[in-house]
Coordinates of C-alpha atoms in Angstrom, one line a residue:
E83 CA 0.0 0.0 0.0
C84 CA 1.1 3.6 -0.5
C85 CA 0.1 7.0 0.8
A86 CA 0.5 10.3 -0.9
G87 CA -0.3 13.8 0.3
E88 CA 0.2 17.4 -0.8
G89 CA 0.2 18.9 2.7
V90 CA -2.7 20.7 4.4
G91 CA -3.7 24.2 3.6
G92 CA -4.3 26.7 6.4
E93 CA -7.6 27.4 8.0
L94 CA -7.6 30.9 6.6
G95 CA -9.7 30.6 3.6
G96 CA -9.6 34.2 2.4
W97 CA -10.3 35.9 5.7
S98 CA -7.2 37.8 6.9
R99 CA -6.8 36.3 10.3
F100 CA -3.1 37.3 10.6
T101 CA -2.4 40.6 12.2
K102 CA 0.6 42.7 11.5
T103 CA 3.7 42.3 13.6
D104 CA 5.3 45.1 15.7
E105 CA 7.3 46.0 12.6
G106 CA 4.1 46.6 10.7
M107 CA 4.3 43.7 8.2
K108 CA 3.2 40.1 8.1
T109 CA 5.9 37.5 8.2
K110 CA 6.8 35.6 5.0
V111 CA 5.2 32.4 6.3
Q112 CA 2.0 34.3 7.2
Q113 CA 1.8 36.0 3.8
Y114 CA 2.4 32.7 2.0
V115 CA -0.2 30.7 3.9
E116 CA -2.7 33.5 3.3
G117 CA -1.8 33.5 -0.4
V118 CA -2.3 29.8 -1.0
G119 CA -5.7 30.0 0.7
G120 CA -7.7 27.6 2.7
I121 CA -9.1 25.4 -0.1
R122 CA -6.9 23.5 -2.5
L123 CA -8.1 23.9 -6.1
W124 CA -5.0 22.3 -7.8
G125 CA -1.9 20.4 -6.8
F126 CA 1.4 22.1 -6.0
S127 CA 3.5 19.2 -7.2
P128 CA 3.6 17.4 -10.6
S129 CA 1.0 14.7 -11.1
E130 CA 2.3 11.1 -11.0
D131 CA 1.2 7.6 -11.7
L132 CA 1.0 6.7 -8.0
S133 CA 1.0 3.0 -8.7
N134 CA 4.7 3.4 -9.6
M135 CA 5.5 4.2 -5.9
V136 CA 5.3 0.6 -5.0
D137 CA 6.1 -2.7 -6.7
G138 CA 2.6 -4.1 -7.2
S139 CA 3.6 -6.9 -9.5
K140 CA 3.2 -9.5 -6.8
D141 CA 0.0 -8.1 -5.3
D142 CA -3.5 -8.7 -6.5
V143 CA -4.8 -5.5 -4.8
L144 CA -3.1 -2.1 -4.6
N145 CA -4.5 0.4 -2.2
I146 CA -3.5 4.1 -2.7
L147 CA -4.4 6.8 -0.2
S148 CA -4.2 10.5 -1.2
M149 CA -4.7 13.0 1.6
M150 CA -6.1 16.3 0.6
P151 CA -4.3 16.5 -2.8
G152 CA -6.6 19.2 -4.2
D153 CA -6.1 17.6 -7.6
I154 CA -7.6 14.7 -9.6
C155 CA -4.8 14.5 -12.3
S156 CA -2.7 11.9 -10.4
F157 CA -5.7 9.6 -10.4
L158 CA -6.3 10.2 -14.1
M159 CA -2.6 9.4 -14.8
T160 CA -2.8 6.3 -12.7
I161 CA -5.8 4.8 -14.5
A162 CA -4.7 5.9 -18.0
R163 CA -1.5 3.8 -17.4
R164 CA -3.4 0.9 -15.9
H165 CA -2.6 -1.2 -19.0
T166 CA 1.1 -1.3 -18.0
K167 CA 0.4 -2.9 -14.6
K168 CA -0.1 -6.5 -13.6
T169 CA -2.0 -5.6 -10.4
Q170 CA -5.6 -7.0 -10.6
Q171 CA -7.3 -4.3 -8.6
I172 CA -6.5 -0.7 -7.7
N173 CA -8.4 1.0 -4.9
Y174 CA -7.7 4.7 -4.9
Y175 CA -8.8 6.6 -1.8
I176 CA -9.0 10.4 -1.8
V177 CA -9.6 12.2 1.5
E178 CA -10.7 15.9 1.5
R179 CA -12.0 18.3 4.1
Q180 CA -14.0 20.7 2.0
P181 CA -17.1 19.6 -0.1
E182 CA -16.1 22.1 -2.8
A183 CA -12.9 20.1 -3.5
L184 CA -14.9 16.8 -3.8
A185 CA -17.4 18.5 -6.0
R186 CA -14.7 19.6 -8.4
Y187 CA -13.2 16.1 -8.5
I188 CA -16.6 14.7 -9.6
L189 CA -17.0 17.5 -12.2
L190 CA -13.6 17.1 -13.7
L191 CA -14.0 13.3 -13.9
S192 CA -17.4 13.8 -15.6
I193 CA -15.7 16.1 -18.2
F194 CA -12.8 13.8 -18.8
F195 CA -15.1 10.8 -19.4
D196 CA -17.8 12.6 -21.4
D197 CA -18.3 10.7 -24.7
D198 CA -19.9 13.8 -26.3
L199 CA -16.6 15.7 -26.1
G200 CA -13.9 15.0 -28.5
P201 CA -10.2 15.1 -27.4
R202 CA -9.5 18.7 -28.2
E203 CA -12.7 20.1 -26.8
C204 CA -12.4 17.9 -23.7
T205 CA -8.9 19.1 -23.1
E206 CA -9.8 22.8 -23.5
I207 CA -12.9 22.6 -21.3
F208 CA -11.0 20.5 -18.6
L209 CA -8.1 23.0 -18.4
E210 CA -10.4 26.0 -18.5
I211 CA -12.5 24.9 -15.6
Y212 CA -9.5 23.5 -13.8
G213 CA -7.4 26.6 -13.8
N214 CA -9.3 29.8 -14.9
N215 CA -11.2 32.1 -12.6
M216 CA -13.3 33.3 -15.6
L217 CA -14.9 31.2 -18.4
R218 CA -16.1 31.5 -21.9
K219 CA -19.8 31.8 -22.4
Q220 CA -20.1 28.3 -24.0
T221 CA -18.0 26.8 -21.1
S222 CA -20.3 28.4 -18.5
A223 CA -23.3 27.1 -20.4
F224 CA -21.7 23.6 -20.5
L225 CA -21.1 23.8 -16.7
H226 CA -24.7 24.8 -16.1
S227 CA -25.9 21.8 -18.2
K228 CA -23.8 19.4 -16.2
V229 CA -25.3 20.2 -12.8
E230 CA -28.4 17.9 -13.2
E231 CA -26.2 15.0 -14.4
L232 CA -23.9 15.4 -11.4
I233 CA -26.8 15.5 -8.9
K234 CA -28.3 12.4 -10.4
F235 CA -25.0 10.6 -9.9
L236 CA -24.7 11.8 -6.3
T237 CA -28.3 11.0 -5.3
N238 CA -29.3 8.0 -7.4
G239 CA -26.0 6.6 -8.6
E240 CA -26.7 7.2 -12.2
G241 CA -24.2 7.7 -15.1
K242 CA -20.8 6.5 -16.1
L243 CA -19.1 7.7 -12.9
A244 CA -21.2 5.2 -10.9
E245 CA -19.2 2.4 -12.5
F246 CA -16.0 3.3 -10.7
V247 CA -16.6 6.2 -8.2
D248 CA -17.7 5.1 -4.7
I249 CA -19.4 7.7 -2.5
T250 CA -21.1 5.2 -0.2
Q251 CA -18.5 5.8 2.6
M252 CA -19.6 9.4 3.0
K253 CA -22.4 10.3 5.3
F254 CA -25.7 11.6 3.9
K255 CA -25.1 15.1 5.3
E256 CA -21.7 15.1 3.5
R257 CA -23.4 14.2 0.2
D258 CA -26.0 16.8 0.8
A259 CA -23.2 19.4 1.2
I260 CA -21.8 18.4 -2.1
E261 CA -25.2 18.6 -3.7
K262 CA -25.5 22.1 -2.4
V263 CA -22.2 23.0 -4.0
F264 CA -23.4 21.6 -7.3
K265 CA -26.5 23.9 -7.2
T266 CA -24.3 27.0 -6.8
W267 CA -22.9 26.3 -10.3
Y268 CA -26.2 27.3 -12.0
E269 CA -25.7 30.5 -14.1
N270 CA -28.5 32.3 -12.3
I271 CA -26.5 32.1 -9.0
E272 CA -24.6 35.3 -8.2
C273 CA -20.9 34.9 -8.3
N274 CA -18.6 38.0 -8.2
M275 CA -15.4 36.2 -9.0
E276 CA -13.5 39.2 -10.2
E277 CA -14.4 41.3 -7.1
W278 CA -13.6 38.4 -4.7
R279 CA -10.2 37.8 -6.3
E280 CA -9.3 41.5 -6.2
K281 CA -10.1 41.6 -2.5
R282 CA -7.8 38.6 -2.0
L283 CA -5.1 40.4 -3.9
R284 CA -5.5 43.6 -1.9
S285 CA -5.4 41.6 1.4
Y286 CA -2.3 39.8 0.2
Y287 CA -0.2 42.7 -1.1
E288 CA -1.6 45.3 1.4
D289 CA 0.2 48.7 0.9
R290 CA 2.1 47.2 -2.1
F291 CA -0.9 46.5 -4.2
D292 CA -0.2 49.2 -6.7
Y293 CA 3.3 47.8 -7.2
R294 CA 2.2 44.1 -7.5
K295 CA 3.5 43.7 -11.1
N296 CA 7.1 44.3 -9.9
L297 CA 6.5 42.0 -6.9
I298 CA 5.2 39.3 -9.3
D299 CA 8.3 39.7 -11.5
W300 CA 10.5 39.3 -8.5
D301 CA 8.6 36.2 -7.3
Y302 CA 8.9 34.6 -10.8
S303 CA 12.7 35.4 -11.0
M304 CA 13.5 34.3 -7.5
N305 CA 11.1 31.5 -6.8
V306 CA 9.7 30.0 -10.1
K307 CA 12.2 30.3 -12.9
D308 CA 14.9 28.2 -11.4
W309 CA 12.4 25.4 -10.6
A310 CA 10.3 25.5 -13.7
E311 CA 11.6 27.6 -16.5
I312 CA 8.9 26.2 -18.8
I313 CA 6.4 28.5 -17.0
H314 CA 6.6 31.6 -19.1
S315 CA 6.9 34.9 -17.2
K316 CA 4.0 36.5 -19.2
L317 CA 1.7 33.6 -18.4
F318 CA 2.6 33.6 -14.8
L319 CA 2.0 37.4 -14.6
W320 CA -1.3 37.1 -16.4
W321 CA -2.5 34.4 -14.0
R322 CA -1.4 36.3 -10.9
Q323 CA -3.1 39.5 -12.0
E324 CA -6.2 38.2 -13.8
G325 CA -6.7 34.6 -12.8
I326 CA -6.5 33.2 -16.4
A327 CA -4.0 30.3 -16.5
Y328 CA -5.0 28.6 -19.8
E329 CA -5.9 30.8 -22.8
I330 CA -8.3 29.2 -25.3
R331 CA -7.2 30.9 -28.6
D332 CA -8.3 34.6 -28.5
S333 CA -11.5 34.0 -26.6
K334 CA -13.1 36.4 -24.1
Y335 CA -13.9 35.3 -20.6
P336 CA -17.0 37.1 -19.4
Q337 CA -18.4 34.4 -17.1
P338 CA -17.2 33.5 -13.6
N339 CA -15.9 30.0 -12.8
R340 CA -18.4 29.1 -10.1
T341 CA -16.6 25.9 -9.2
M342 CA -13.9 28.0 -7.6
A343 CA -16.3 29.7 -5.2
S344 CA -16.4 28.4 -1.7
Y345 CA -17.2 29.2 1.9
A346 CA -14.6 30.0 4.6
E347 CA -15.1 30.6 8.3
G348 CA -14.0 33.9 9.8
K349 CA -15.1 36.6 12.1
E350 CA -17.0 39.8 11.3
K351 CA -17.8 42.3 14.0
G352 CA -16.8 39.8 16.6
H353 CA -19.1 37.0 15.4
S354 CA -18.1 33.8 13.6
K355 CA -19.5 33.7 10.1
L356 CA -19.2 31.6 6.9
K357 CA -18.5 33.9 3.9
R358 CA -18.7 33.0 0.3
G359 CA -15.9 34.1 -2.0
Y360 CA -12.7 33.0 -3.7
W361 CA -10.5 31.4 -1.0
G362 CA -8.1 29.5 -3.3
D363 CA -4.5 30.0 -4.4
I364 CA -3.4 33.4 -5.7
V365 CA 0.4 32.8 -5.5
Q366 CA 1.4 29.3 -6.8
S367 CA -0.5 28.9 -10.0
P368 CA -2.3 25.8 -11.6
Y369 CA 0.8 25.0 -13.7
W370 CA 2.7 22.9 -11.2
S371 CA 0.5 19.8 -11.4
I372 CA 0.1 19.3 -15.2
G373 CA 2.0 22.2 -16.8
V374 CA 5.6 21.5 -15.8
H375 CA 6.5 17.9 -16.4
A376 CA 5.8 15.7 -19.5
D377 CA 7.3 12.6 -21.0
E378 CA 7.6 14.4 -24.5
Q379 CA 11.0 15.9 -24.6
S380 CA 10.3 17.9 -27.8
L381 CA 8.2 20.2 -25.6
Y382 CA 11.4 21.4 -23.8
K383 CA 13.4 22.4 -26.9
K384 CA 15.2 25.8 -26.7
R385 CA 16.2 28.4 -29.3
S386 CA 18.6 31.2 -28.3
F387 CA 18.4 30.0 -24.7
Q388 CA 14.6 30.4 -24.7
H389 CA 11.9 27.6 -24.6
T390 CA 9.9 27.3 -27.8
K391 CA 7.0 25.9 -25.8
T392 CA 5.3 27.0 -22.6
C393 CA 3.5 25.5 -19.6
Q394 CA 0.3 25.7 -21.5
H395 CA 1.6 23.4 -24.3
V396 CA 2.7 21.0 -21.6
A397 CA -0.6 21.0 -19.8
E398 CA -2.6 20.5 -23.1
Y399 CA -0.2 17.7 -24.1
N400 CA -0.6 15.9 -20.7
I401 CA -4.4 15.9 -20.8
Y402 CA -4.6 15.0 -24.5
S403 CA -2.1 12.2 -24.1
L404 CA -4.0 10.8 -21.1
L405 CA -7.2 10.7 -23.3
F406 CA -5.2 9.0 -26.0
E407 CA -3.6 6.4 -23.7
L408 CA -7.0 5.6 -22.1
S409 CA -8.4 4.9 -25.6
A410 CA -5.4 3.3 -27.4
K411 CA -3.7 1.6 -24.5
K412 CA -0.3 3.0 -25.5
R413 CA 1.7 6.2 -24.9
Y414 CA 1.0 9.1 -27.2
K415 CA 3.9 10.4 -29.3
M416 CA 3.9 13.7 -31.0
P417 CA 4.6 13.4 -34.8
Q418 CA 8.3 14.1 -35.4
E419 CA 7.7 16.3 -38.4
D420 CA 5.6 18.6 -36.3
S421 CA 8.0 19.1 -33.4
E422 CA 9.3 22.3 -34.9
I423 CA 5.9 23.9 -35.4
H424 CA 5.5 26.8 -33.0
G425 CA 2.4 28.6 -31.7
R426 CA 0.6 29.7 -28.5
S427 CA -1.2 26.4 -28.3
F428 CA -0.1 22.7 -28.2
W429 CA -2.4 22.1 -31.2
S430 CA -0.1 24.0 -33.4
G431 CA 2.4 21.2 -33.0
L432 CA -0.1 18.4 -33.9
S433 CA -0.4 16.9 -37.4
H434 CA -3.7 17.3 -39.2
R435 CA -3.8 13.5 -39.1
D436 CA -4.4 13.6 -35.4
V437 CA -6.7 16.6 -34.9
E438 CA -8.7 18.6 -37.5
K439 CA -8.2 22.4 -37.4
V440 CA -11.0 24.2 -35.7
E441 CA -12.6 27.1 -37.5
E442 CA -14.2 29.6 -35.1
E443 CA -16.9 32.0 -35.9
G444 CA -17.3 34.4 -33.0
E445 CA -18.1 32.4 -30.0
I446 CA -19.4 29.3 -31.9
E447 CA -17.0 26.4 -32.5
S448 CA -17.2 23.6 -35.0
L449 CA -15.8 20.4 -33.6
Q450 CA -17.5 17.8 -35.6
D451 CA -14.3 16.0 -36.5
D452 CA -12.9 16.2 -33.0
R453 CA -13.7 12.6 -32.0
M454 CA -12.0 9.9 -30.0
D455 CA -11.5 7.9 -33.2
T456 CA -8.9 10.5 -34.3
L457 CA -6.8 9.4 -31.3
S458 CA -6.2 5.8 -32.3
T459 CA -7.6 3.7 -35.1
G460 CA -9.4 6.2 -37.3
R461 CA -12.6 4.1 -37.0
A462 CA -16.0 5.5 -36.1
P463 CA -16.4 6.3 -32.4
E464 CA -17.6 3.3 -30.4
S465 CA -19.7 3.4 -27.3
G466 CA -17.6 3.5 -24.2
T467 CA -14.4 4.7 -25.9
K468 CA -13.5 6.6 -22.7
R469 CA -14.4 3.6 -20.4
V470 CA -12.4 3.2 -17.3
P471 CA -10.2 0.1 -17.2
Q472 CA -11.3 -2.9 -15.3
G473 CA -10.2 -3.2 -11.7
I474 CA -10.3 0.5 -10.8
K475 CA -12.3 1.9 -7.9
L476 CA -12.1 5.5 -6.6
V477 CA -13.4 6.1 -3.1
L478 CA -14.1 9.7 -2.1
L479 CA -14.0 10.5 1.6
Q480 CA -14.6 13.6 3.7
V481 CA -13.2 14.2 7.1
S482 CA -13.0 17.1 9.5
F483 CA -9.8 19.0 10.2
C484 CA -9.7 17.7 13.9
L485 CA -9.9 14.1 12.7
L486 CA -6.8 14.6 10.6
F487 CA -4.9 16.3 13.4
P488 CA -6.4 15.1 16.8
C489 CA -3.4 16.5 18.7
M490 CA -4.6 20.1 17.8
T491 CA -8.0 19.7 19.3

């Protein structure tokens, strides 16, 4: 058995519980903890096939426990590469504290295994909801249409997710909390994401808010570039200021990403209160989990000491390759003749034999040829192309903070 964890975020949410020191400034640790927020929306370390952490060749059952990862991508990578393992059964347990995190897991799984989405459209919608604070109109409408499907899975066990996602270990009140989260994703529910995020930024930078661009450049040069040069400075700056991590061509983003809204406990006028807002990360970025490491070395080529690709290319490649591997049961390899094609998107480095070019008219996209059959054999799409491999079970659990750390109670 193996256990993986990403660490536990602070209890802050977005409420500024830290007070200034005698010198008049928060300490670096206080500022960092407030910046990463109280709810994890993505991982802060590269996603991995966690079944590689142990030698499961001699075991019939492999149990994996992931404590508050804030990210579903390691699970997707583990099941996509299931075909390379001899283990008969993999039980993957994810433990989270907030219902919003569990709700996002279920949503992202539903997007990834949606047979109505071709590989390119699936990749774009997945990354957009995964890492962007604001969404395109069509993505917001797609999210709105998904709510009823997710509620039916949660309450009646209907849909494809019921084949491998086990929620029976959660109490009914915990499932009710997740259902309430789903219902906040309707488009008629108020969500002032831009305002909420700006309040977080002002609380984080305090008196230095007007000079935040210089501070972000300093953070990138001192804390990011040496660790992950593939994260482009312009993309990092755009995300830190606007909350847009993955650009979908030249689209506009007028709608809020309601999946990133959550409640945090704090005090107002001396009384404890739950307040809705954006309490997620505003300092690390969504790139670390799926936008830094990939097994395709052509993504890391340099010219004149500069990367020809960026973290967005890497993230798009990772999600696309997982879809391919799940369908074809083999690793995806970018065509060699296309490795020198450059552009803002990963799709500029794909041969037309793999993905048809998309022609966009305003906000309407034509994705008729964007089907799973373009990933493997070229045949017409078959039912269950995105089916989860046999012998996979995902168990979602929710526990309170005091149960994780009883010594703190």
